Short mmCIF file of C-alpha atoms in Angstrom, two decimals:
data_model
loop_
_atom_site.label_atom_id
_atom_site.label_comp_id
_atom_site.label_asym_id
_atom_site.label_seq_id
_atom_site.Cartn_x
_atom_site.Cartn_y
_atom_site.Cartn_z
CA ALA G 1 4.01 -46.35 -17.19
CA GLN G 2 3.46 -47.27 -20.77
CA LYS G 3 3.63 -45.13 -23.85
CA VAL G 4 3.18 -45.41 -27.60
CA THR G 5 4.82 -42.95 -29.97
CA GLN G 6 3.82 -42.46 -33.58
CA ALA G 7 6.15 -39.72 -34.68
CA GLN G 8 4.68 -39.39 -38.17
CA THR G 9 1.64 -37.16 -37.88
CA GLU G 10 0.78 -37.16 -41.58
CA ILE G 11 2.11 -39.02 -44.60
CA SER G 12 1.17 -38.63 -48.25
CA VAL G 13 2.26 -41.01 -50.96
CA VAL G 14 1.29 -41.56 -54.56
CA GLU G 15 -0.84 -44.61 -55.28
CA LYS G 16 1.13 -47.85 -55.76
CA GLU G 17 4.04 -46.65 -53.67
CA ASP G 18 5.02 -48.55 -50.54
CA VAL G 19 4.70 -46.78 -47.21
CA THR G 20 5.83 -47.61 -43.68
CA LEU G 21 4.15 -46.31 -40.55
CA ASP G 22 6.37 -46.22 -37.48
CA CYS G 23 5.40 -47.19 -33.95
CA VAL G 24 7.69 -47.12 -30.92
CA TYR G 25 6.49 -48.30 -27.53
CA GLU G 26 7.66 -48.12 -23.94
CA THR G 27 6.83 -50.55 -21.17
CA ARG G 28 8.59 -52.22 -18.28
CA ASP G 29 6.40 -55.30 -18.49
CA THR G 30 7.79 -58.39 -20.15
CA THR G 31 4.37 -59.58 -21.26
CA TYR G 32 2.46 -57.26 -23.53
CA TYR G 33 0.42 -57.06 -26.71
CA LEU G 34 0.75 -54.66 -29.60
CA PHE G 35 -2.04 -53.67 -31.96
CA TRP G 36 -2.71 -51.70 -35.10
CA TYR G 37 -6.08 -50.15 -35.85
CA LYS G 38 -7.31 -48.31 -38.93
CA GLN G 39 -9.75 -45.39 -38.72
CA PRO G 40 -11.34 -44.64 -42.10
CA PRO G 41 -13.29 -41.41 -42.69
CA SER G 42 -16.47 -43.10 -41.40
CA GLY G 43 -15.01 -42.87 -37.90
CA GLU G 44 -14.98 -46.37 -36.45
CA LEU G 45 -11.66 -48.00 -35.71
CA VAL G 46 -11.03 -51.33 -37.38
CA PHE G 47 -8.76 -53.92 -35.81
CA LEU G 48 -5.87 -54.97 -38.06
CA ILE G 49 -3.49 -57.07 -36.00
CA ARG G 50 -2.44 -58.17 -32.51
CA ARG G 51 1.02 -59.47 -31.61
CA ASN G 52 2.27 -60.67 -28.25
CA SER G 53 5.67 -59.89 -26.84
CA PHE G 54 6.91 -63.46 -27.20
CA ASP G 55 6.34 -63.68 -30.92
CA GLU G 56 8.76 -61.58 -32.95
CA GLN G 57 7.96 -63.18 -36.26
CA ASN G 58 7.02 -60.71 -38.91
CA GLU G 59 3.50 -61.01 -40.23
CA ILE G 60 2.16 -60.55 -43.72
CA SER G 61 -1.47 -60.25 -44.70
CA GLY G 62 -1.96 -59.44 -48.34
CA ARG G 63 -0.47 -55.99 -48.95
CA TYR G 64 0.01 -55.41 -45.23
CA SER G 65 3.06 -56.46 -43.25
CA TRP G 66 4.26 -55.83 -39.74
CA ASN G 67 7.81 -55.77 -38.39
CA PHE G 68 8.11 -56.33 -34.64
CA GLN G 69 11.56 -55.70 -33.16
CA LYS G 70 11.91 -55.92 -29.39
CA SER G 71 15.51 -54.68 -29.56
CA THR G 72 14.29 -51.29 -30.75
CA SER G 73 10.81 -51.45 -29.14
CA SER G 74 9.20 -50.95 -32.50
CA PHE G 75 6.21 -52.40 -34.28
CA ASN G 76 6.17 -50.89 -37.75
CA PHE G 77 3.46 -51.33 -40.36
CA THR G 78 4.13 -51.42 -44.10
CA ILE G 79 1.59 -51.16 -46.88
CA THR G 80 2.90 -52.27 -50.24
CA ALA G 81 1.42 -51.07 -53.52
CA SER G 82 -0.77 -48.56 -51.70
CA GLN G 83 -4.31 -47.88 -52.84
CA VAL G 84 -6.66 -44.94 -52.33
CA VAL G 85 -8.76 -47.10 -49.97
CA ASP G 86 -5.78 -47.23 -47.64
CA SER G 87 -6.28 -43.54 -46.84
CA ALA G 88 -7.11 -43.39 -43.16
CA VAL G 89 -5.71 -42.64 -39.73
CA TYR G 90 -3.72 -45.54 -38.34
CA PHE G 91 -3.25 -46.12 -34.63
CA CYS G 92 -0.73 -48.26 -32.86
CA ALA G 93 -1.67 -49.47 -29.36
CA LEU G 94 -0.14 -51.33 -26.43
CA ARG G 95 -1.67 -53.49 -23.73
CA THR G 96 0.32 -54.94 -20.83
CA ASN G 97 -0.50 -58.14 -18.91
CA PHE G 98 -3.84 -59.68 -18.20
CA GLY G 99 -4.59 -57.58 -15.16
CA ASN G 100 -4.54 -54.34 -17.08
CA GLU G 101 -7.63 -53.85 -19.16
CA LYS G 102 -6.48 -50.70 -20.87
CA LEU G 103 -5.12 -50.14 -24.32
CA THR G 104 -2.70 -47.24 -24.61
CA PHE G 105 -2.99 -45.66 -28.04
CA GLY G 106 -0.50 -43.62 -29.99
CA THR G 107 -1.57 -40.30 -31.45
CA GLY G 108 -2.12 -41.79 -34.88
CA THR G 109 -0.70 -41.26 -38.37
CA ARG G 110 -2.92 -39.81 -41.06
CA LEU G 111 -2.12 -41.54 -44.34
CA THR G 112 -3.26 -40.01 -47.61
CA ILE G 113 -2.88 -41.94 -50.84
CA ILE G 114 -2.82 -39.64 -53.84
CA PRO G 115 -4.38 -41.12 -56.98
CA ASP Y 1 -25.64 -57.55 -38.81
CA GLY Y 2 -23.70 -57.70 -35.55
CA GLY Y 3 -21.99 -54.58 -34.41
CA ILE Y 4 -21.95 -51.52 -32.23
CA THR Y 5 -24.41 -48.69 -32.67
CA GLN Y 6 -23.75 -45.25 -31.30
CA SER Y 7 -26.26 -42.44 -31.27
CA PRO Y 8 -26.58 -39.67 -31.97
CA LYS Y 9 -23.86 -39.22 -34.58
CA TYR Y 10 -23.78 -35.45 -34.02
CA LEU Y 11 -24.90 -33.61 -30.91
CA PHE Y 12 -24.88 -29.98 -29.90
CA ARG Y 13 -25.20 -28.91 -26.33
CA LYS Y 14 -25.31 -25.66 -24.47
CA GLU Y 15 -22.87 -25.11 -21.66
CA GLY Y 16 -24.19 -26.36 -18.34
CA GLN Y 17 -26.33 -29.13 -19.80
CA ASN Y 18 -25.81 -32.82 -19.29
CA VAL Y 19 -25.99 -35.05 -22.35
CA THR Y 20 -26.14 -38.83 -22.71
CA LEU Y 21 -24.53 -40.74 -25.56
CA SER Y 22 -25.97 -44.12 -26.39
CA CYS Y 23 -23.96 -47.26 -27.14
CA GLU Y 24 -25.59 -50.59 -27.96
CA GLN Y 25 -23.93 -53.82 -29.06
CA ASN Y 26 -25.40 -57.10 -30.30
CA LEU Y 27 -22.11 -59.01 -30.33
CA ASN Y 28 -22.76 -60.63 -26.94
CA HIS Y 29 -19.51 -59.11 -25.69
CA ASP Y 30 -18.84 -58.86 -21.97
CA ALA Y 31 -16.54 -55.84 -22.02
CA MET Y 32 -17.42 -52.35 -23.17
CA TYR Y 33 -15.42 -49.11 -23.32
CA TRP Y 34 -15.75 -45.40 -23.89
CA TYR Y 35 -12.91 -43.44 -25.48
CA ARG Y 36 -12.51 -39.80 -26.23
CA GLN Y 37 -10.62 -38.69 -29.33
CA ASP Y 38 -9.17 -35.20 -29.69
CA PRO Y 39 -7.05 -33.97 -32.58
CA GLY Y 40 -3.40 -34.86 -32.07
CA GLN Y 41 -4.04 -36.76 -28.84
CA GLY Y 42 -5.09 -40.20 -29.96
CA LEU Y 43 -7.70 -42.07 -27.95
CA ARG Y 44 -8.05 -41.75 -24.19
CA LEU Y 45 -10.06 -44.13 -22.05
CA ILE Y 46 -12.95 -42.62 -20.09
CA TYR Y 47 -14.68 -45.64 -18.53
CA TYR Y 48 -14.79 -49.35 -19.10
CA SER Y 49 -16.97 -52.22 -17.97
CA GLN Y 50 -15.89 -55.84 -17.78
CA ILE Y 51 -19.31 -57.20 -16.94
CA VAL Y 52 -22.88 -56.13 -16.30
CA ASN Y 53 -23.41 -53.95 -13.22
CA ASP Y 54 -19.70 -53.23 -12.95
CA PHE Y 55 -17.51 -50.46 -14.39
CA GLN Y 56 -14.18 -48.76 -13.69
CA LYS Y 57 -12.75 -45.33 -14.31
CA GLY Y 58 -10.28 -44.90 -17.10
CA ASP Y 59 -7.67 -42.21 -17.47
CA ILE Y 60 -10.00 -39.24 -17.89
CA ALA Y 61 -13.22 -40.10 -16.00
CA GLU Y 62 -13.77 -36.71 -14.36
CA GLY Y 63 -16.96 -35.06 -15.58
CA TYR Y 64 -18.38 -38.29 -17.02
CA SER Y 65 -20.64 -41.04 -15.71
CA VAL Y 66 -21.74 -44.41 -17.04
CA SER Y 67 -24.06 -47.29 -16.23
CA ARG Y 68 -24.11 -50.94 -17.28
CA GLU Y 69 -27.53 -52.31 -16.38
CA LYS Y 70 -27.73 -54.52 -19.46
CA LYS Y 71 -25.04 -56.46 -21.28
CA GLU Y 72 -25.92 -54.79 -24.58
CA SER Y 73 -25.90 -51.19 -23.39
CA PHE Y 74 -23.26 -48.83 -21.97
CA PRO Y 75 -24.48 -45.21 -22.08
CA LEU Y 76 -22.13 -42.33 -21.31
CA THR Y 77 -23.32 -39.11 -19.68
CA VAL Y 78 -21.23 -36.02 -20.22
CA THR Y 79 -22.02 -33.80 -17.27
CA SER Y 80 -21.72 -30.07 -16.87
CA ALA Y 81 -18.66 -30.74 -14.70
CA GLN Y 82 -16.65 -31.77 -17.79
CA LYS Y 83 -14.63 -28.66 -18.59
CA ASN Y 84 -13.86 -29.43 -22.20
CA PRO Y 85 -16.57 -31.71 -23.54
CA THR Y 86 -16.30 -30.91 -27.25
CA ALA Y 87 -14.78 -34.06 -28.74
CA PHE Y 88 -15.36 -37.23 -30.73
CA TYR Y 89 -16.55 -40.08 -28.52
CA LEU Y 90 -16.03 -43.72 -29.44
CA CYS Y 91 -17.66 -46.73 -27.86
CA ALA Y 92 -16.07 -50.16 -28.17
CA SER Y 93 -16.62 -53.71 -27.01
CA SER Y 94 -14.55 -56.86 -26.76
CA ILE Y 95 -15.44 -60.46 -26.15
CA ASP Y 96 -13.76 -60.17 -22.77
CA SER Y 97 -11.50 -57.68 -21.07
CA ALA Y 98 -8.38 -59.78 -21.69
CA SER Y 99 -8.75 -59.78 -25.45
CA GLY Y 100 -7.59 -56.34 -26.44
CA GLU Y 101 -9.28 -56.78 -29.81
CA LEU Y 102 -11.86 -54.03 -29.72
CA PHE Y 103 -14.82 -53.51 -32.01
CA PHE Y 104 -15.73 -49.86 -32.36
CA GLY Y 105 -18.85 -47.92 -33.17
CA GLU Y 106 -18.81 -45.04 -35.64
CA GLY Y 107 -18.60 -42.45 -32.93
CA SER Y 108 -20.56 -39.47 -31.66
CA ARG Y 109 -19.32 -35.95 -32.21
CA LEU Y 110 -20.31 -33.64 -29.37
CA THR Y 111 -20.05 -29.89 -29.76
CA VAL Y 112 -20.67 -27.54 -26.88
CA LEU Y 113 -21.92 -24.14 -27.97
#
């Protein structure tokens, strides 16, 4: 069985502060993919990143960065210098091997950036 | 513009009625999905389709039905057998079922009165 835990239900930070969203996953498969999606108030989820289990390099994209640590089964997401447009619900998701077509989503973290 | 269109955005239904949610994509994607989102529960997979004329049950398929007669279209019917149909429904597609990178529509919010 696979599981994704996002323990932070809601986070509020003041604009320009850095914020980290936590994601812990469980799987017995050795090959898997991890994802982050953003859900703005409009409703649709927007893909942010995909990482495979063999690539533990951290990734940076502008103000966004991701820290993948297999030793702690975590795939955390950091937004630096947060902006009001970052306010959204963020989902972490897990997919295991090519035969399994399903993404398992966490329960999401609602991030509010206070101007 | 390419994307996924869901309709209607809001829908009200009386108990005992079936209702069909539309999902159309012009991305030429093979795979399509239906998810249900409830507060505090994340997204749960209802049905998915890897190719035209084929679909599989997800984790919570009971009370729902789908069809995939055309590549572009994957409608979801919420039947009267679904005990708790009030929810936010999201349709998604991906270039193929191995990708994992999903493109989502803006969702349909169904309320049962």
